Every structure is written in C-alpha cells, then in structure tokens.
Amino acid sequence: ADPRTVYQALFQQAFAEVMARLEDSFQVFRSVVYLTPLAVLTSPEHSRAVLERLAGFCGPTSSPPIRKFAQALGVHLVLRCATLLREASDSASSQEVRSFMSKAFQLLAKSQIQGTANTKVLSYMVIVSSLSLWRQLFLCPLIDPRCLLFAPEEKGLSKPLQWLTSLIADQELYKKFYVALERAELAITGQDKDSFVIKKAKQIRDDSEYRAHVVRASAASTFLLALRRMIL
C-alpha cells in the first residue's frame, strides 16, 4: 500500500506545522507537495494555504526559473486531481478535489497575466514552457478543458482564456520582449542604453520578433486545441 495513504491521518495532523516551517524555499514546498496525500492537500483545512504558497512562487516576485517550476508543479497537481477523480469520482471528497483543481489552474493563469503585462518580469522561458504544459493538460484524456477554463468560483472573464487570447492578439508583444531583452543585456554588460551599437540593437530586435512569433503561434495552437477538446 502507498505509505501516503497508510499514514494519511498523520500527514493531516502534521501538515499545518510543516507548512509553517517552509519559509520561502520552493524546493522544500515542492517536496512536501509530492509526498503529501492529495486528500490532505485538497482538504478544507489546508487547501487555501497550499494554493497561496503556489501562487506566491508563480507570482512576478519570484525568479523566472522558480516561476517555471512552480507552473509545472501546478500542472502536476491538476493531473493528480484528475487521476483521483477518475478513480473515485463519487467519493465524499470529490467535490473538494474538483474545486482545488479548478482553483489551481486559475491561479496559474492569473500569474501568467501578471507576468506578461510587466516587462520587468516578462520571461520567454516561463511563457513557452507553460504553454507546453497547458497543451499536455488539454491532451490528457482525464481532463475536461471546460472544468479548467471556466471555473465555477470565478465570475466574469475566464482567466486562462484571457491570457491565451491576449498573447494571440497583442500586436505589441515584440516590443515587450525587446524591452525585456534590452534590460537583461544592460544588466549583464553593465552598459548604459546609449552605448548600444546598431548591430546589438538589431540582434535584440530580431530576437524579440522571433520570440513574439513563437509565443503567439504557441498560444494560438493551445487555444485551438482546447476548443477542439471541448467540441469533440
């Protein structure tokens, strides 16, 4: 038997103290999430704390690598929830799991909206890796995209759809990448903006346009995949 199931009651009792001692270590938080039974993570006593921690690591104040891995952790949680719902869809805790899964995906989308809007934290790596993870979710037969895109707890616009469509429609996306790349170049070289040579400026402009094209195409394919899964 899975030790996480055998000792679930112990996990339930100790989880609050473990979360209180995490401080700001994403690596420790990720290990705790992997080791803790899903029933504990999604329980009313602990689900809010888990989601708040995840939102913090996904947020713009975290470094791009941490945001990337936090997005992957969120997708991992969604897949765990979907697997459990397939095996025990009529259990007493199924509604808690379904709600947790929806909220987790919504916070992933919200953090992406925040990160994309601010050129100071805009990260090509985070966007592209997250779009790839989203496609994996939408391709998974256990996942109904409607449950993720249209959360019952959320009112108004769907945050995931808002992010995808904003990437597709943003004609100024290459300018955002240009500003982000320029800022990174200045930070690495220690130069000021006036020291840029024409060749370097052209390289940054070309890279920005390439990244904008890749992101826009990836967002469009992910959006169409979600629509296809909802229709078929």
Coordinates of C-alpha atoms in Angstrom, one line a residue:
A1 CA 0.0 0.0 0.0
D2 CA 1.0 3.6 -0.6
P3 CA 2.6 4.9 2.6
R4 CA 1.0 8.3 2.0
T5 CA -2.4 6.6 2.3
V6 CA -1.5 4.4 5.3
Y7 CA -0.3 7.4 7.2
Q8 CA -2.8 9.9 5.9
A9 CA -4.1 10.8 9.4
L10 CA -0.5 11.6 10.5
F11 CA 0.0 13.8 7.4
Q12 CA -3.2 15.6 8.2
Q13 CA -2.2 16.4 11.8
A14 CA 1.4 17.5 10.9
F15 CA 0.7 19.4 7.7
A16 CA 0.0 22.8 9.2
E17 CA 3.2 22.8 11.2
V18 CA 5.2 21.7 8.1
M19 CA 3.7 24.5 6.0
A20 CA 4.5 27.0 8.8
R21 CA 8.2 26.0 8.7
L22 CA 8.7 26.1 4.9
E23 CA 9.7 29.8 4.8
D24 CA 10.4 30.8 1.2
S25 CA 12.0 27.6 -0.1
F26 CA 10.3 26.4 -3.3
Q27 CA 12.3 23.2 -3.3
V28 CA 11.1 22.2 0.1
F29 CA 7.5 23.2 -0.8
R30 CA 7.6 21.1 -3.9
S31 CA 8.9 18.1 -2.0
V32 CA 6.1 18.5 0.6
V33 CA 3.5 18.6 -2.2
Y34 CA 4.9 15.5 -3.9
L35 CA 5.0 13.5 -0.6
T36 CA 1.7 14.6 0.9
P37 CA -1.6 12.7 0.1
L38 CA -3.8 14.6 -2.2
A39 CA -6.7 14.3 0.2
V40 CA -4.7 16.4 2.7
L41 CA -3.6 19.0 0.1
T42 CA -7.2 19.5 -1.0
S43 CA -8.9 19.3 2.4
P44 CA -10.7 22.5 3.6
E45 CA -8.2 22.8 6.4
H46 CA -5.1 23.0 4.1
S47 CA -6.1 23.8 0.5
R48 CA -6.0 27.5 0.9
A49 CA -2.5 27.5 2.4
V50 CA -1.3 25.3 -0.5
L51 CA -2.8 27.5 -3.2
E52 CA -1.5 30.7 -1.6
R53 CA 2.0 29.2 -1.4
L54 CA 1.8 28.1 -5.0
A55 CA 0.5 31.5 -6.1
G56 CA 3.4 33.2 -4.4
F57 CA 6.0 31.0 -6.2
C58 CA 4.2 31.5 -9.5
G59 CA 4.0 35.3 -9.0
P60 CA 6.1 38.1 -10.5
T61 CA 8.2 38.5 -7.4
S62 CA 9.8 35.0 -7.9
S63 CA 12.7 34.5 -10.3
P64 CA 11.9 33.1 -13.8
P65 CA 13.3 29.6 -13.0
I66 CA 11.1 29.4 -9.8
R67 CA 8.1 30.6 -11.7
K68 CA 8.7 28.0 -14.4
F69 CA 9.0 25.1 -11.9
A70 CA 6.0 26.4 -9.9
Q71 CA 3.9 26.4 -13.1
A72 CA 5.0 22.8 -13.6
L73 CA 4.1 21.9 -10.0
G74 CA 0.6 23.4 -10.5
V75 CA 0.1 21.3 -13.6
H76 CA 1.3 18.2 -11.6
L77 CA -1.4 18.9 -9.0
V78 CA -4.1 19.3 -11.6
L79 CA -3.1 15.9 -13.1
R80 CA -3.1 14.3 -9.7
C81 CA -6.6 15.6 -9.1
A82 CA -7.8 14.4 -12.4
T83 CA -6.4 10.9 -11.8
L84 CA -8.1 10.7 -8.4
L85 CA -11.4 11.9 -9.8
R86 CA -11.3 9.1 -12.4
E87 CA -10.7 6.5 -9.7
A88 CA -13.2 7.9 -7.1
S89 CA -15.5 10.4 -8.8
D90 CA -18.3 9.6 -6.4
S91 CA -16.4 9.9 -3.2
A92 CA -17.2 12.3 -0.5
S93 CA -14.1 14.4 -1.1
S94 CA -14.5 14.5 -4.9
Q95 CA -16.1 18.0 -4.9
E96 CA -13.2 19.3 -2.8
V97 CA -10.7 17.8 -5.3
R98 CA -12.6 19.2 -8.3
S99 CA -12.7 22.7 -6.7
F100 CA -9.0 22.6 -5.8
M101 CA -8.1 21.5 -9.4
S102 CA -10.0 24.4 -10.8
K103 CA -8.6 27.0 -8.4
A104 CA -5.0 25.8 -9.0
F105 CA -5.3 26.2 -12.8
Q106 CA -6.9 29.6 -12.4
L107 CA -4.1 30.9 -10.3
L108 CA -1.6 29.6 -12.9
A109 CA -3.4 31.7 -15.4
K110 CA -3.6 34.8 -13.2
S111 CA 0.1 34.7 -12.5
Q112 CA 0.8 34.5 -16.2
I113 CA -1.3 37.5 -16.9
Q114 CA 0.6 39.5 -14.3
G115 CA 4.0 38.3 -15.6
T116 CA 3.2 39.0 -19.3
A117 CA 1.9 42.5 -18.6
N118 CA 5.1 43.7 -16.8
T119 CA 8.2 43.9 -19.0
K120 CA 10.4 43.9 -15.8
V121 CA 9.4 40.3 -15.1
L122 CA 8.5 39.2 -18.6
S123 CA 10.1 35.8 -19.3
Y124 CA 10.0 34.0 -22.6
M125 CA 11.1 30.8 -20.9
V126 CA 8.2 30.9 -18.4
I127 CA 5.6 31.6 -21.1
V128 CA 6.8 28.9 -23.6
S129 CA 7.3 26.2 -21.0
S130 CA 3.8 27.0 -19.5
L131 CA 2.1 26.8 -22.9
S132 CA 3.7 23.4 -23.5
L133 CA 2.4 22.2 -20.1
W134 CA -1.1 23.5 -20.9
R135 CA -1.1 21.6 -24.1
Q136 CA -0.2 18.4 -22.2
L137 CA -3.2 19.1 -19.9
F138 CA -5.6 19.6 -22.7
L139 CA -4.4 16.5 -24.5
C140 CA -4.8 14.4 -21.4
P141 CA -8.0 12.2 -21.7
L142 CA -8.6 12.6 -18.0
I143 CA -9.0 16.4 -18.3
D144 CA -12.2 18.2 -19.4
P145 CA -10.9 21.6 -20.6
R146 CA -14.2 23.2 -19.6
C147 CA -13.6 22.4 -16.0
L148 CA -10.3 24.3 -16.1
L149 CA -11.2 27.2 -18.4
F150 CA -14.5 28.0 -16.8
A151 CA -14.1 27.8 -13.1
P152 CA -17.5 28.0 -11.2
E153 CA -15.8 30.1 -8.5
E154 CA -14.6 32.7 -10.9
K155 CA -17.0 35.4 -12.2
G156 CA -16.5 37.3 -15.4
L157 CA -13.8 36.5 -18.0
S158 CA -12.1 33.2 -17.9
K159 CA -8.5 33.9 -16.8
P160 CA -6.9 31.1 -18.9
L161 CA -8.7 32.2 -22.0
Q162 CA -7.9 35.8 -21.2
W163 CA -4.2 35.0 -21.1
L164 CA -4.2 32.9 -24.3
T165 CA -6.2 35.4 -26.3
S166 CA -4.1 38.3 -25.1
L167 CA -1.0 36.6 -26.3
I168 CA -2.6 36.0 -29.7
A169 CA -4.0 39.5 -30.1
D170 CA -1.1 41.5 -28.7
Q171 CA 0.5 43.2 -31.7
E172 CA 2.9 45.0 -29.3
L173 CA 4.3 41.7 -27.9
Y174 CA 7.6 42.0 -29.7
K175 CA 8.1 45.4 -28.2
K176 CA 7.6 44.0 -24.7
F177 CA 10.2 41.3 -25.5
Y178 CA 12.6 44.0 -26.8
V179 CA 12.4 46.0 -23.6
A180 CA 12.9 42.8 -21.5
L181 CA 15.9 41.7 -23.6
E182 CA 17.4 45.2 -23.6
R183 CA 17.1 45.4 -19.8
A184 CA 18.7 42.0 -19.5
E185 CA 21.6 43.0 -21.8
L186 CA 22.2 46.2 -19.9
A187 CA 22.2 44.3 -16.6
I188 CA 24.7 41.7 -17.9
T189 CA 27.1 44.0 -19.6
G190 CA 26.9 47.0 -17.3
Q191 CA 26.5 49.3 -20.2
D192 CA 24.1 52.2 -20.5
K193 CA 21.4 52.4 -23.2
D194 CA 23.4 55.0 -25.2
S195 CA 26.3 52.6 -25.6
F196 CA 24.3 50.1 -27.7
V197 CA 25.8 49.6 -31.1
I198 CA 23.5 49.3 -34.1
K199 CA 24.4 45.6 -34.6
K200 CA 23.4 44.7 -31.0
A201 CA 20.2 46.6 -31.2
K202 CA 19.3 44.8 -34.4
Q203 CA 20.0 41.4 -32.8
I204 CA 17.8 42.2 -29.9
R205 CA 15.0 43.4 -32.3
D206 CA 15.3 40.2 -34.3
D207 CA 15.2 38.0 -31.2
S208 CA 12.2 39.9 -29.9
E209 CA 10.3 39.4 -33.1
Y210 CA 11.2 35.7 -33.2
R211 CA 10.0 35.3 -29.6
A212 CA 6.8 37.1 -30.2
H213 CA 6.0 34.9 -33.3
V214 CA 6.8 31.7 -31.3
V215 CA 4.6 32.8 -28.3
R216 CA 1.7 33.9 -30.5
A217 CA 1.8 30.7 -32.5
S218 CA 2.0 28.5 -29.4
A219 CA -0.8 30.4 -27.7
A220 CA -3.0 30.0 -30.8
S221 CA -2.3 26.3 -31.1
T222 CA -3.0 25.8 -27.4
F223 CA -6.3 27.8 -27.7
L224 CA -7.4 25.8 -30.7
L225 CA -6.5 22.5 -29.0
A226 CA -8.7 23.5 -26.0
L227 CA -11.6 24.3 -28.3
R228 CA -11.2 21.1 -30.2
R229 CA -11.3 19.0 -27.0
M230 CA -14.4 20.9 -25.8
I231 CA -16.2 20.3 -29.1
L232 CA -15.3 16.7 -29.7

